[in-house]
Every structure is written in structure tokens, then in C-alpha cells.
Amino acid sequence: MRVTLHWEVPYRDPARGATPSVLTATYDWADGKYKIGGTEMAFVHPRPDQPDPALKGSLVAAYTIGTGAGAARPRYVLQAHETAPGELDMRVDPSPTQVIAAQSLLSIIAAAQDIPTKIAQVDQKLIQVDDSLTDIAQAQAEQGLTAVPNEAALTGRAAGGYRVLGTNERVYWSGTAITARAPMAAADALAARVYRVPLQAAYSYTQNAQVTQSVIALAPAGSTLQFPADGVRYQLGPLGTISKTLTLDLTGTLLDVDLTPTPGSTAGSPLIHFAAPLGTAHSVNSMARSATQITLSTAGDAAAYSAGDWIILRDERITRAWDNPTGAATSLNGQANQYGYGGRTEINQVKSVSGAVLTLTQPVRWDYDTTPAVRRVTAPLIRPRVTGGNIQELDPGAAFSGIITGPNAPHIVHFENCVQPETNSLEVDGWQLHAVNFSNCYKPYAGRLNGQRPFRPGSGGHAYLVKFDAGCRDGLHERSVSRGARHHTDFTQAYACVSSRNTATDPAGVAYLCHGLGSQDCESADDAVRGGNVAGWGSGNSSFYADYRYKVTRPSYRGDGTVFNAATYSEDMEVIEPDVVTTFRAFVLTSGARRTRIRGGTIDLRAATNGGSNAVLAQSKISLSDTYGVIPDSLDVRGTRILMPTGTGMNGMNLTLSGALTIRDTEFVDGVNTHVIIGVDSTLTDLDVSNNTHSGTHRRSVEYAAAAAPTGRYRVRANTYSGYNGTLYSAISLPAASNLDMTDNAATGSGTAYAWTASDPATAAGAGARIHRNFPATSDYMPGYNPVPLALLDLAGTGTNNVQFTFRRDTAPEWIIRSNGSSKLLEFSRRDATGASVDSPLTLNWNTGVVTVNATWQKPFALGGAGAFKPFLWQGVNGSIRMKAGTPANDTDGAPIVYKKLTGTTSGTVSTGVTVAHGLGFAPTHIMLTARGAGAVYYTAADATNVTVAGTVASIPFDLYVG
């Protein structure tokens, strides 16, 4: 076998002298040496008097196998080893046994039917390989230098070649001075940063991985590796961990990859794995939530940190699963010793260092209180990138069972501890774990991905398109599509990461999921789900615990599943302007989810195929067969339109809640059962149901079935109800409580407008409830206590109907102020315990304006004053008006204030009496006489019928006043 060794020596300039670059030798199988004419081959060192690190360059062995037209020329990239100053060892790598597999190429060619065509294809590929090798050699010659900002930065550095960025020169530094320099053209420098990766169609997964690893080893940080884009599918195995910033350009590249050689085992590797190395873990005294400073336990450890350093915060705290807070042996899902999850982490950056205190650029996300520690990213990877590519993973045949983070996790692309890592325009058709996984990365980005037909999406941890994992901050996944993925975008202990303008088709799990390991402030904006019968968006996970402040804006859903799910103590999930069409449920709140908010949008519930459809279902347990449940706390719905089918027996909102429930400015259309039902186990503190519209044929608009009314705000105002039907049904069914404010509601339907499930509205009103201005106004009550200021009170009646206020004591009516529609009298009426009228002390006549006070001696009209001289007036027998200072004892007590006037003439005989009938019906108590002629008149007797009057002269005319 003839071997040609190519040594591409750097710096071929006159100062170097003439150095041969190609020697042809024959391998001696007897002593394992390369020989020329029987003598061991050796290259002449250009400067034998001094070490030259630049000689560690590209060495290429070209093997000629066979002769004639069928000859093959496989090549192998080597490294030259400088064993001593001026001496190179080229016998070590490779040995013939390591390249013997190359002979298989000859057998493939010999077996081909069209040998000339095959030879031409091989020749073309060899030309491409030669071009790639030339690129590599040139790149090393021009760019394989350590870069320094200026000449001053060379002080203290080892002798060797460097690139001075300030002057864009290549120089040789002797250790004390620059001894040679040459300009580096900008065009050359740019070209030198692009490396072609010479994949071979005939190579195995491992062989092509080795080719790629060789190029990665040669390329300096910041370079771009270009993979073939020739329409040929190449096999490629895992590339190992990459610890420098590179761009892997797979645009137009077609790859088949094998990442899990042993099905079902823990053995596997990512195809592409960028991971920045971490330094020693240093203990921290305090890392408090929202703090921007952390204090190292040992002050001397601060020497390892500088401003601008990227760091990883970590704590091994155990978070119990939501259903297993005490760590019992079994849990909801039946797993033994289910404990939730261990560890909290995040990536951050050092702003400044002072003593043992590190000031950070971002607030700390957790209270790290168990084993708080910090590690420095010792060699940061700033914007490593993977762009393009069409990748098909070989199905391993069984689910992966190992750890899904790190060098043994068979993801397609995996980034760890990176800053601004990026994957875009990647197509994956069939994959096992995650198409893209970011772990503890700052501003990770994935965009324009296309993932189809993943393997085993029913297995946990499998078939994710993009996962923001373990402490990622400020990530973005956008404009991607998937079909059949378990999760399209997954947030696992991620912070402020966003999924935007993505579409998940037929997802096998929750498409956009906060996974229950403490994600905070993540967001889904303008994402869509098409098809499938599982959830679209979720916060919380029954195997783990809660997530916090998940915001979903303008989601679009078309499918047969639950659209939104808040669970396991998750807090503050907010959904804004949802566009939902589903045959199942729009929202499900379970297992202690807290403070869920829905704002605007439309929920269109189609004819149910799964049964039990609801716009919102809130219940304590994820499954009714669970033994552990927690009632969700607080729901706020505003401005949402809910459309319900008329052919199914669903309830629009079926709610078992604690805390506060607010439903405002919401429209309910159609349905058969109840639009809003507040379940029997609810324990609300506040209820506000206001400005809502209920229409269409349905059983009941709002039903409060809980045993106790809300203890705080209790408001049912300005709602309109129509279409409710049936003699046993009503627009609303509520308990009457002293804190109820039920005003300005309008109901039109064939059932009862308002029904009371507890207490009596009159009793509630007496204790402070406001129940008024409702239509129909069959039971309006104003509060007896806690006066309500009214700017305007307008009581309206129709026709001859009465309009009235009723004042009650407990349940018994006491007074009625009524406008009598027939007589047009305003009556103040007193009532007995049965509600019957006792009397009407005061009336006002609208027709005449007459005010009538109906007072008797038993019920006199009291004037101002006090004590024994308090005056009383009343109307006595036959209409006499009397007054007395003090309480009257009988009908004729006191004195009249209006006398009856009579006239007459005394007898013609002096002192002879004449009788005058007075008509009082009782003996007058007060008599006055006035003579209208000469003489005097006087009365001699008075009884219940007459007064006898006489005169001092005969025939005197007189006036008689009696009372």
C-alpha cells in the first residue's frame, strides 16, 4: 500500500525557508515505518534551532488502494506531534489497522454495474474533500492564532504566533518581543472562519461523526462549519460536547442520525451538544427571592469572580408534590415515594464584586435556603448557533430511560449554560426526546422549526419540540410548527420565556406547558392548536407542583380537548382574548389553582363528543377518584363571550371555588342547563356577578348552590336574563344575606325571575341588604341598616297599580307608604303582624291637594314640646278638633280649638231660658255666648242635646259657640 503524506506547513514565507510540503513514502509492514528508498521518512524542520508551536498543523495521509480505473484514494486527517525541538513524530497515527476499513470502498466500486459512473461520482466527491482539506489548511494557516486586542496584551504570554486585533496583523512573539509580522487581509480573515465539513455518503454514523469532530477541533471559536447541501442523505452520529462558540450551518443538509444505540437503556447522546464548562461550586450564605446581591460563605471565594461573569445559582431543596405535601409513600399517580422534584437553579450575571458580596444584574428568582451555591461559567459560549438541516432520527425501538439533561440525553440539539444560543430553520422528521433543549441558558432562541411524527409521545420526557429547562431566562420560541408532539413548547423551571406565533397540530400532550417545576412569568402569545383531544395550555403538573404567572395572550384553539388547565397550586394564570372552538372544556381549574383570570375572547362549545363539556370547570380533584383534593381559589372572568350548544346538558360554568369569584361584562348564549352554577362545596369570600347577559333557552342563568353566602362583597348587579324556562327554574337562585347588593337586574322568561335558597330577602334587607330596581319588581327591598346614599330614587308604577315602600321589623311589616293607583292618594298606613292595615294616619290627595291627618284621642297628633305640657290634637266626636296639654284621657278631654257656632234670640220674658240644639252628640265642655243687642245673655244648662240660654232683657239676639 502506497502512502502519500501531505504536511501543510504554516507561514510559507521567505523567512521560513524552503520546506517540502509533500513526500511520498511506502509503509513497511515489517517494522511499521514509512520509508523512502528503504530509509525512514522525515520532514526537514524549517527552524531546527527553536521550538515552533505553529508546526502543530494539519497532516493528511492519502492512501492509494488498487491500481488502474478502480483505484481509490481515501484520506485521513492527522495531527503532527512535535516530540522535541526540531523533531516530528509521524509514525504514531494512524496505523494501517485503523484505516483498513477504507478498503471497503474498493469492493463497493468493483461490485457496481456502472463502474465509470461510480468512479466519476467518487472523483467528484474526492474533489470536494480536497477542497475542504485545502480550506482547513488555509484556515489554520490564517486563523489558528490566539487573538489579542493589542501588542501590549502580548506581555507575559508564551512565545508563538498571535493575531493582533487592533492592527489586524499576524505576528510571532518570542516571549519578549515581536520578531516577525505580516498583515492579515480582512477578506482572508473572513473566509478563514468558514469550514466545510466533508461528510461521506458511504461513511457510517460514527465515521462521519469523526470527520465532523476533526473539523470542530480545528475550527477556532467564532467559526462557521458548513455541512454538505447536495441532496444526499448522510449518516451522522453524536458529535460529543462542544465547548466553544461555533455556528453549525446545516442549511440544505439531509441527515439520518442514530442517538440511542441500545433501545430502552440509559445510553444515548445528543447529536449536537453545546455546553459551557462550570467552575467550582461555592457555598452562599443567603440568596433571597428578588434580591440582587448574594453573599459567599467564604470571603476568599470572591476572588474567583469578576464583573461580567456568567454564573449558575443552585439549591438542592426538595419540593413536595402537590398531592403529597408530607412525603407519604404513595401519591395521586400511584408512584412510590413520590416527592415532587429536587433542586432550584437559574443563570445570572455578576454586575460587581465587593468583599464576599456579588451584585447581580437580575433579581434572584427563589429563596435558596437549603444548599445554596454558585458556580462560574469558566469559558462562556456566546451565541452558539445551529441553523438549517433536515434530520431524521433512527427509531431506537423503545423509550429512553435515562436522564434527559446533559451529555447522555439523546436530544437533536442540546445547549447547556450558554448565552444567547440559537437554533433556527431546523426540520426534524421523527425524533425520540427533544428536538431542541435549552438548559440554564440566557436568552435562548428557537425559530422556524418543523417537527413531525416524533416517537412515543405518550412516554414522559419524549417528543418535545422545544424545551426551556432548568433555569433558562428570557427565551423565545417562535414561528414553528409541529405535528404529534407531546409538548410544542415546554417551560420547566424557566423564567420569562416566551412562545409566540407557533402552531401545534394534533398534539399528544399539553401543547404549551408550564411543567409544574416552578416556572415564573412565562408567556404564550398568538400560539395556536389545531386538532387533538388534549389540552392546549397548562400551568402546574400533578407529578410535581406549581408554576407562577403564566400569561396566555390571543391563543387560538380548534379541537376536542380541554383548552386551558390550571392545577396543583399554580398561581395567577391569565388568559387574554382566547379564540376557542372545542367539543369538550375550555378551562379546567383543579387541585388548588389560585387566582385564575380570563379576559375577553370567545369560547365556542360545540356539540359534545366527550361528554361533560363546560366553558369553565373548577373542582378540587383532577380525577373524581382521587383521594386528595384542594378546592381552587378565586376566578375572575371579564368580557368573555360563551356560546353553548342547545342539544347537550352542559353547564356553562360549573364552579367549586374558595376565595373570590368575579364574572363581569360576560355574555352567555344558548345552552340547556345552567349558565353559571356555584357548587355546594364552594366557600366564597366574595362574589361579583355584574353587567352580564344571559340569553337563549336554558334552565337557569345563575345558581348559587353553596350552603353559605359570601362573607365579603356580595354583588349581583345590572344583569339581563332571558330565555330561562320551566316552572321550577328561575333566572337566578341565590341566598339572601345581609351583605347582598342585588340591583338593576332585568329578567324575562317563563320561570320565576328570582328565587331565594336561604333566609328571607326581607330579613336580609332588614340587616343591610339592598334588593331593588330589579325587573320584574316583585320583591324589592331597601336596607334597614347601613343607610345607602341615593342621589335619585324613582319608583314607577303602571296604570292603577300601587307603588309602595314597605318597612318591616324582622319579618313583620310595620308601615307602608303607598301611592294608591286608583284613588291617587299617598297613604301612610300602619300594619299589624299579619300585614293587615290598622289605620292610615296621614293621606295626601293628588286630585285636590288636601292633606288629611286622621287623629283620635287614643291616637292624637302630637306637637312639639315635652313633659306634662306637651300638646296633643285630635278629632273628637262629630269632627270636633280638640287639644290638651298632656295625654288626653277621653274623647272630650282638653279644649276644642275649633267651636261650633249657633245663633238664637232670648225669650220675650226676662230671665226665661230658651233651648238651642247644638248637635255635638255630647255635653259641650266649653260654651261661649255673645249678645248682638242691648243686655246680657247667659246659659243656664247644657246637656248632650241642648244648651239653655236666657237674657237680662227680653228678646236679645245672640251667638252661641260650643265645643
CSV table of N, CA and C in Angstrom, one decimal, residues 114-243:
chain,number,residue,atom,x,y,z
A,114,ASP,N,-22.1,0.0,-13.1
A,114,ASP,CA,-21.7,1.1,-13.9
A,114,ASP,C,-20.4,1.7,-13.3
A,115,ILE,N,-19.3,1.0,-13.5
A,115,ILE,CA,-18.0,1.4,-12.8
A,115,ILE,C,-17.6,2.8,-13.2
A,116,PRO,N,-17.7,3.2,-14.5
A,116,PRO,CA,-17.2,4.5,-14.9
A,116,PRO,C,-18.1,5.6,-14.2
A,117,THR,N,-19.4,5.4,-14.1
A,117,THR,CA,-20.2,6.4,-13.4
A,117,THR,C,-19.8,6.5,-11.9
A,118,LYS,N,-19.7,5.3,-11.3
A,118,LYS,CA,-19.3,5.4,-9.9
A,118,LYS,C,-18.0,6.1,-9.7
A,119,ILE,N,-17.0,5.8,-10.6
A,119,ILE,CA,-15.7,6.4,-10.5
A,119,ILE,C,-15.8,7.9,-10.6
A,120,ALA,N,-16.7,8.3,-11.5
A,120,ALA,CA,-16.8,9.8,-11.7
A,120,ALA,C,-17.4,10.4,-10.4
A,121,GLN,N,-18.4,9.7,-9.8
A,121,GLN,CA,-19.0,10.2,-8.6
A,121,GLN,C,-18.0,10.3,-7.5
A,122,VAL,N,-17.2,9.2,-7.4
A,122,VAL,CA,-16.1,9.2,-6.3
A,122,VAL,C,-15.1,10.3,-6.6
A,123,ASP,N,-14.7,10.5,-7.8
A,123,ASP,CA,-13.8,11.6,-8.1
A,123,ASP,C,-14.3,12.9,-7.8
A,124,GLN,N,-15.6,13.1,-8.1
A,124,GLN,CA,-16.2,14.4,-7.7
A,124,GLN,C,-16.2,14.6,-6.2
A,125,LYS,N,-16.6,13.6,-5.5
A,125,LYS,CA,-16.6,13.7,-4.0
A,125,LYS,C,-15.1,13.9,-3.5
A,126,LEU,N,-14.2,13.3,-4.1
A,126,LEU,CA,-12.8,13.5,-3.7
A,126,LEU,C,-12.3,14.9,-3.9
A,127,ILE,N,-12.8,15.5,-5.0
A,127,ILE,CA,-12.5,16.9,-5.3
A,127,ILE,C,-13.1,17.8,-4.2
A,128,GLN,N,-14.3,17.5,-3.8
A,128,GLN,CA,-14.9,18.2,-2.7
A,128,GLN,C,-14.1,18.0,-1.4
A,129,VAL,N,-13.7,16.8,-1.2
A,129,VAL,CA,-12.9,16.6,0.0
A,129,VAL,C,-11.5,17.3,0.0
A,130,ASP,N,-10.9,17.3,-1.2
A,130,ASP,CA,-9.7,18.1,-1.4
A,130,ASP,C,-9.9,19.5,-1.1
A,131,ASP,N,-11.0,20.0,-1.6
A,131,ASP,CA,-11.3,21.5,-1.4
A,131,ASP,C,-11.5,21.7,0.1
A,132,SER,N,-12.2,20.8,0.8
A,132,SER,CA,-12.4,21.0,2.2
A,132,SER,C,-11.1,21.0,3.0
A,133,LEU,N,-10.2,20.0,2.6
A,133,LEU,CA,-8.9,20.0,3.2
A,133,LEU,C,-8.1,21.2,3.0
A,134,THR,N,-8.2,21.7,1.8
A,134,THR,CA,-7.5,23.0,1.5
A,134,THR,C,-8.0,24.1,2.4
A,135,ASP,N,-9.3,24.2,2.5
A,135,ASP,CA,-10.0,25.2,3.3
A,135,ASP,C,-9.4,25.1,4.8
A,136,ILE,N,-9.4,23.8,5.2
A,136,ILE,CA,-8.9,23.6,6.6
A,136,ILE,C,-7.5,24.1,6.8
A,137,ALA,N,-6.6,23.7,5.9
A,137,ALA,CA,-5.2,24.0,6.0
A,137,ALA,C,-5.1,25.6,5.9
A,138,GLN,N,-5.8,26.2,5.0
A,138,GLN,CA,-5.7,27.6,4.9
A,138,GLN,C,-6.2,28.3,6.1
A,139,ALA,N,-7.3,27.8,6.7
A,139,ALA,CA,-7.9,28.4,7.9
A,139,ALA,C,-6.9,28.3,9.0
A,140,GLN,N,-6.3,27.1,9.2
A,140,GLN,CA,-5.3,27.0,10.2
A,140,GLN,C,-4.1,28.0,10.0
A,141,ALA,N,-3.7,28.1,8.8
A,141,ALA,CA,-2.6,29.0,8.5
A,141,ALA,C,-2.9,30.4,8.8
A,142,GLU,N,-4.2,30.8,8.5
A,142,GLU,CA,-4.5,32.2,8.7
A,142,GLU,C,-5.2,32.6,10.0
A,143,GLN,N,-5.9,31.6,10.6
A,143,GLN,CA,-6.7,31.9,11.7
A,143,GLN,C,-6.4,31.1,13.0
A,144,GLY,N,-5.6,30.1,12.9
A,144,GLY,CA,-5.3,29.3,14.0
A,144,GLY,C,-4.4,30.0,15.0
A,145,LEU,N,-4.7,31.2,15.3
A,145,LEU,CA,-3.9,32.0,16.2
A,145,LEU,C,-4.7,32.5,17.4
A,146,THR,N,-4.0,32.7,18.5
A,146,THR,CA,-4.6,33.3,19.6
A,146,THR,C,-4.8,34.8,19.4
A,147,ALA,N,-6.0,35.3,19.5
A,147,ALA,CA,-6.2,36.7,19.3
A,147,ALA,C,-6.0,37.5,20.6
A,148,VAL,N,-5.3,38.7,20.4
A,148,VAL,CA,-5.1,39.6,21.5
A,148,VAL,C,-5.6,41.0,21.0
A,149,PRO,N,-6.0,41.9,21.9
A,149,PRO,CA,-6.6,43.2,21.5
A,149,PRO,C,-5.5,44.1,20.9
A,150,ASN,N,-4.3,44.1,21.5
A,150,ASN,CA,-3.2,45.0,21.0
A,150,ASN,C,-1.9,44.4,21.4
A,151,GLU,N,-0.8,45.0,21.0
A,151,GLU,CA,0.5,44.5,21.2
A,151,GLU,C,0.8,44.4,22.7
A,152,ALA,N,0.3,45.4,23.5
A,152,ALA,CA,0.6,45.4,24.9
A,152,ALA,C,0.1,44.1,25.6
A,153,ALA,N,-0.9,43.6,25.0
A,153,ALA,CA,-1.5,42.4,25.6
A,153,ALA,C,-0.6,41.1,25.5
A,154,LEU,N,0.4,41.2,24.7
A,154,LEU,CA,1.3,40.1,24.5
A,154,LEU,C,2.3,39.9,25.7
A,155,THR,N,2.4,40.9,26.5
A,155,THR,CA,3.4,40.9,27.6
A,155,THR,C,3.0,39.7,28.5
A,156,GLY,N,4.0,38.9,28.8
A,156,GLY,CA,3.7,37.8,29.8
A,156,GLY,C,3.2,36.5,29.1
A,157,ARG,N,2.9,36.6,27.8
A,157,ARG,CA,2.4,35.4,27.1
A,157,ARG,C,3.6,34.5,26.6
A,158,ALA,N,3.3,33.3,26.3
A,158,ALA,CA,4.3,32.3,25.8
A,158,ALA,C,4.7,32.7,24.4
A,159,ALA,N,5.8,32.3,24.0
A,159,ALA,CA,6.3,32.5,22.6
A,159,ALA,C,5.4,31.8,21.6
A,160,GLY,N,5.1,32.4,20.5
A,160,GLY,CA,4.3,31.8,19.5
A,160,GLY,C,3.6,32.8,18.6
A,161,GLY,N,2.8,32.2,17.7
A,161,GLY,CA,2.0,33.1,16.7
A,161,GLY,C,0.8,33.7,17.4
A,162,TYR,N,0.5,34.9,17.1
A,162,TYR,CA,-0.7,35.6,17.6
A,162,TYR,C,-1.3,36.5,16.5
A,163,ARG,N,-2.6,36.8,16.7
A,163,ARG,CA,-3.3,37.8,15.8
A,163,ARG,C,-3.6,39.0,16.7
A,164,VAL,N,-3.1,40.2,16.2
A,164,VAL,CA,-3.3,41.4,16.9
A,164,VAL,C,-4.6,42.1,16.3
A,165,LEU,N,-5.6,42.1,17.1
A,165,LEU,CA,-6.9,42.6,16.5
A,165,LEU,C,-6.8,44.1,16.2
A,166,GLY,N,-6.1,44.9,17.0
A,166,GLY,CA,-6.1,46.3,16.8
A,166,GLY,C,-5.5,46.7,15.5
A,167,THR,N,-4.5,46.0,15.0
A,167,THR,CA,-3.9,46.3,13.7
A,167,THR,C,-4.2,45.2,12.6
A,168,ASN,N,-4.9,44.2,13.0
A,168,ASN,CA,-5.3,43.1,12.1
A,168,ASN,C,-4.0,42.5,11.5
A,169,GLU,N,-3.0,42.2,12.3
A,169,GLU,CA,-1.8,41.6,11.9
A,169,GLU,C,-1.6,40.2,12.5
A,170,ARG,N,-0.8,39.4,11.8
A,170,ARG,CA,-0.3,38.1,12.4
A,170,ARG,C,1.1,38.4,12.8
A,171,VAL,N,1.5,38.0,14.0
A,171,VAL,CA,2.8,38.3,14.5
A,171,VAL,C,3.4,37.0,15.1
A,172,TYR,N,4.8,37.0,15.2
A,172,TYR,CA,5.4,36.0,16.1
A,172,TYR,C,6.0,36.7,17.3
A,173,TRP,N,5.6,36.2,18.4
A,173,TRP,CA,6.1,36.7,19.7
A,173,TRP,C,7.1,35.8,20.3
A,174,SER,N,8.3,36.3,20.5
A,174,SER,CA,9.4,35.5,21.0
A,174,SER,C,9.3,35.2,22.5
A,175,GLY,N,8.4,35.9,23.2
A,175,GLY,CA,8.3,35.8,24.6
A,175,GLY,C,8.7,37.2,25.2
A,176,THR,N,9.5,37.9,24.5
A,176,THR,CA,9.9,39.3,24.9
A,176,THR,C,9.7,40.4,23.9
A,177,ALA,N,9.6,40.0,22.6
A,177,ALA,CA,9.4,41.0,21.6
A,177,ALA,C,8.8,40.3,20.3
A,178,ILE,N,8.2,41.1,19.5
A,178,ILE,CA,7.7,40.6,18.2
A,178,ILE,C,8.9,40.5,17.2
A,179,THR,N,9.1,39.4,16.7
A,179,THR,CA,10.2,39.1,15.8
A,179,THR,C,9.8,39.1,14.3
A,180,ALA,N,8.5,38.9,14.0
A,180,ALA,CA,8.0,38.9,12.7
A,180,ALA,C,6.6,39.3,12.7
A,181,ARG,N,6.1,39.9,11.6
A,181,ARG,CA,4.8,40.4,11.5
A,181,ARG,C,4.4,40.5,10.0
A,182,ALA,N,3.1,40.3,9.7
A,182,ALA,CA,2.6,40.4,8.4
A,182,ALA,C,1.1,40.8,8.5
A,183,PRO,N,0.6,41.6,7.5
A,183,PRO,CA,-0.8,42.0,7.6
A,183,PRO,C,-1.7,40.8,7.3
A,184,MET,N,-2.9,40.8,7.9
A,184,MET,CA,-3.9,39.8,7.6
A,184,MET,C,-5.1,40.5,6.9
A,185,ALA,N,-5.3,40.2,5.7
A,185,ALA,CA,-6.4,40.9,4.9
A,185,ALA,C,-7.7,40.5,5.5
A,186,ALA,N,-8.6,41.5,5.5
A,186,ALA,CA,-9.9,41.3,6.1
A,186,ALA,C,-10.7,40.2,5.3
A,187,ALA,N,-10.6,40.1,4.0
A,187,ALA,CA,-11.3,39.1,3.2
A,187,ALA,C,-10.7,37.7,3.6
A,188,ASP,N,-9.4,37.6,3.8
A,188,ASP,CA,-8.8,36.3,4.1
A,188,ASP,C,-9.3,35.9,5.5
A,189,ALA,N,-9.3,36.9,6.4
A,189,ALA,CA,-9.8,36.6,7.8
A,189,ALA,C,-11.2,36.1,7.8
A,190,LEU,N,-12.1,36.7,7.0
A,190,LEU,CA,-13.5,36.3,7.0
A,190,LEU,C,-13.6,34.9,6.4
A,191,ALA,N,-12.9,34.7,5.3
A,191,ALA,CA,-13.1,33.4,4.6
A,191,ALA,C,-12.5,32.3,5.5
A,192,ALA,N,-11.5,32.6,6.3
A,192,ALA,CA,-10.9,31.6,7.1
A,192,ALA,C,-11.8,31.1,8.2
A,193,ARG,N,-12.9,31.8,8.5
A,193,ARG,CA,-13.7,31.4,9.6
A,193,ARG,C,-14.8,30.5,9.1
A,194,VAL,N,-14.9,30.1,7.9
A,194,VAL,CA,-15.9,29.2,7.3
A,194,VAL,C,-15.2,27.9,7.0
A,195,TYR,N,-15.6,26.8,7.6
A,195,TYR,CA,-15.0,25.5,7.4
A,195,TYR,C,-16.0,24.5,6.8
A,196,ARG,N,-15.7,23.8,5.7
A,196,ARG,CA,-16.5,22.8,5.1
A,196,ARG,C,-16.3,21.5,5.8
A,197,VAL,N,-17.4,20.8,6.1
A,197,VAL,CA,-17.4,19.5,6.8
A,197,VAL,C,-17.5,18.4,5.7
A,198,PRO,N,-16.5,17.6,5.4
A,198,PRO,CA,-16.6,16.7,4.3
A,198,PRO,C,-17.2,15.4,4.6
A,199,LEU,N,-18.5,15.4,4.9
A,199,LEU,CA,-19.3,14.2,5.1
A,199,LEU,C,-19.2,13.3,3.9
A,200,GLN,N,-19.2,12.0,4.2
A,200,GLN,CA,-19.2,11.0,3.1
A,200,GLN,C,-20.5,10.1,3.1
A,201,ALA,N,-21.1,10.0,2.0
A,201,ALA,CA,-22.3,9.2,1.9
A,201,ALA,C,-22.1,7.7,2.2
A,202,ALA,N,-20.9,7.3,2.0
A,202,ALA,CA,-20.6,5.8,2.3
A,202,ALA,C,-20.1,5.6,3.7
A,203,TYR,N,-19.9,6.7,4.5
A,203,TYR,CA,-19.4,6.5,5.8
A,203,TYR,C,-20.6,6.2,6.8
A,204,SER,N,-20.2,5.6,7.9
A,204,SER,CA,-21.2,5.2,8.9
A,204,SER,C,-21.5,6.4,9.8
A,205,TYR,N,-22.5,6.2,10.7
A,205,TYR,CA,-22.8,7.3,11.7
A,205,TYR,C,-21.5,7.7,12.4
A,206,THR,N,-20.7,6.7,12.8
A,206,THR,CA,-19.5,7.0,13.6
A,206,THR,C,-18.5,7.7,12.8
A,207,GLN,N,-18.2,7.2,11.6
A,207,GLN,CA,-17.2,7.7,10.7
A,207,GLN,C,-17.5,9.2,10.4
A,208,ASN,N,-18.7,9.5,10.0
A,208,ASN,CA,-19.0,10.9,9.7
A,208,ASN,C,-18.9,11.8,11.0
A,209,ALA,N,-19.2,11.2,12.1
A,209,ALA,CA,-19.1,12.0,13.4
A,209,ALA,C,-17.6,12.3,13.6
A,210,GLN,N,-16.7,11.3,13.3
A,210,GLN,CA,-15.3,11.6,13.5
A,210,GLN,C,-14.8,12.6,12.5
A,211,VAL,N,-15.3,12.6,11.3
A,211,VAL,CA,-14.9,13.6,10.3
A,211,VAL,C,-15.3,15.0,10.9
A,212,THR,N,-16.5,15.1,11.4
A,212,THR,CA,-17.1,16.4,11.9
A,212,THR,C,-16.3,16.8,13.1
A,213,GLN,N,-16.0,15.9,14.0
A,213,GLN,CA,-15.3,16.2,15.2
A,213,GLN,C,-13.9,16.8,14.9
A,214,SER,N,-13.2,16.2,13.8
A,214,SER,CA,-11.9,16.7,13.4
A,214,SER,C,-12.0,18.2,13.0
A,215,VAL,N,-13.0,18.5,12.2
A,215,VAL,CA,-13.2,19.9,11.8
A,215,VAL,C,-13.5,20.8,13.0
A,216,ILE,N,-14.3,20.3,13.9
A,216,ILE,CA,-14.7,21.1,15.1
A,216,ILE,C,-13.4,21.4,15.9
A,217,ALA,N,-12.5,20.4,16.0
A,217,ALA,CA,-11.3,20.5,16.7
A,217,ALA,C,-10.4,21.6,16.1
A,218,LEU,N,-10.4,21.7,14.8
A,218,LEU,CA,-9.5,22.6,14.1
A,218,LEU,C,-10.1,24.0,14.1
A,219,ALA,N,-11.4,24.2,14.0
A,219,ALA,CA,-12.0,25.5,13.9
A,219,ALA,C,-11.9,26.3,15.2
A,220,PRO,N,-11.4,27.5,15.1
A,220,PRO,CA,-11.4,28.4,16.3
A,220,PRO,C,-12.8,28.9,16.6
A,221,ALA,N,-12.9,29.3,17.9
A,221,ALA,CA,-14.2,29.8,18.3
A,221,ALA,C,-14.6,31.0,17.4
A,222,GLY,N,-15.9,31.0,17.2
A,222,GLY,CA,-16.5,32.0,16.3
A,222,GLY,C,-16.6,31.6,14.9
A,223,SER,N,-16.1,30.4,14.5
A,223,SER,CA,-16.1,29.9,13.2
A,223,SER,C,-17.5,29.4,12.8
A,224,THR,N,-17.7,29.2,11.5
A,224,THR,CA,-18.9,28.6,10.9
A,224,THR,C,-18.5,27.3,10.2
A,225,LEU,N,-19.2,26.2,10.6
A,225,LEU,CA,-19.0,24.9,9.9
A,225,LEU,C,-20.1,24.7,8.9
A,226,GLN,N,-19.8,24.5,7.6
A,226,GLN,CA,-20.7,24.3,6.6
A,226,GLN,C,-20.8,22.8,6.3
A,227,PHE,N,-22.0,22.3,6.4
A,227,PHE,CA,-22.2,20.9,6.0
A,227,PHE,C,-22.7,20.8,4.6
A,228,PRO,N,-22.6,19.6,3.9
A,228,PRO,CA,-23.0,19.5,2.5
A,228,PRO,C,-24.4,19.8,2.3
A,229,ALA,N,-24.7,20.4,1.2
A,229,ALA,CA,-26.1,20.7,0.8
A,229,ALA,C,-26.3,20.3,-0.6
A,230,ASP,N,-26.1,19.0,-0.9
A,230,ASP,CA,-26.0,18.4,-2.2
A,230,ASP,C,-27.1,17.5,-2.5
A,231,GLY,N,-28.2,17.4,-1.7
A,231,GLY,CA,-29.3,16.5,-1.9
A,231,GLY,C,-29.0,15.1,-1.5
A,232,VAL,N,-27.9,14.7,-0.9
A,232,VAL,CA,-27.5,13.4,-0.5
A,232,VAL,C,-27.8,13.3,1.0
A,233,ARG,N,-28.4,12.2,1.4
A,233,ARG,CA,-28.6,12.0,2.9
A,233,ARG,C,-27.4,11.3,3.5
A,234,TYR,N,-26.9,11.9,4.5
A,234,TYR,CA,-25.7,11.4,5.2
A,234,TYR,C,-26.1,10.8,6.6
A,235,GLN,N,-25.4,9.8,7.0
A,235,GLN,CA,-25.5,9.3,8.3
A,235,GLN,C,-24.5,10.1,9.2
A,236,LEU,N,-25.0,10.4,10.5
A,236,LEU,CA,-24.2,11.2,11.4
A,236,LEU,C,-24.6,10.8,12.8
A,237,GLY,N,-23.6,10.5,13.6
A,237,GLY,CA,-23.7,10.1,15.0
A,237,GLY,C,-23.5,11.3,15.9
A,238,PRO,N,-23.6,11.1,17.2
A,238,PRO,CA,-23.4,12.2,18.1
A,238,PRO,C,-22.0,12.8,18.0
A,239,LEU,N,-21.9,14.1,18.1
A,239,LEU,CA,-20.7,14.9,17.9
A,239,LEU,C,-19.9,15.1,19.1
A,240,GLY,N,-20.4,14.7,20.3
A,240,GLY,CA,-19.7,14.9,21.5
A,240,GLY,C,-20.0,16.3,22.0
A,241,THR,N,-19.5,16.7,23.2
A,241,THR,CA,-19.7,18.0,23.8
A,241,THR,C,-18.8,19.1,23.1
A,242,ILE,N,-19.4,20.1,22.7
A,242,ILE,CA,-18.7,21.3,22.0
A,242,ILE,C,-18.6,22.4,23.1
A,243,SER,N,-17.4,22.8,23.4
A,243,SER,CA,-17.2,23.8,24.4
A,243,SER,C,-16.6,25.1,23.9
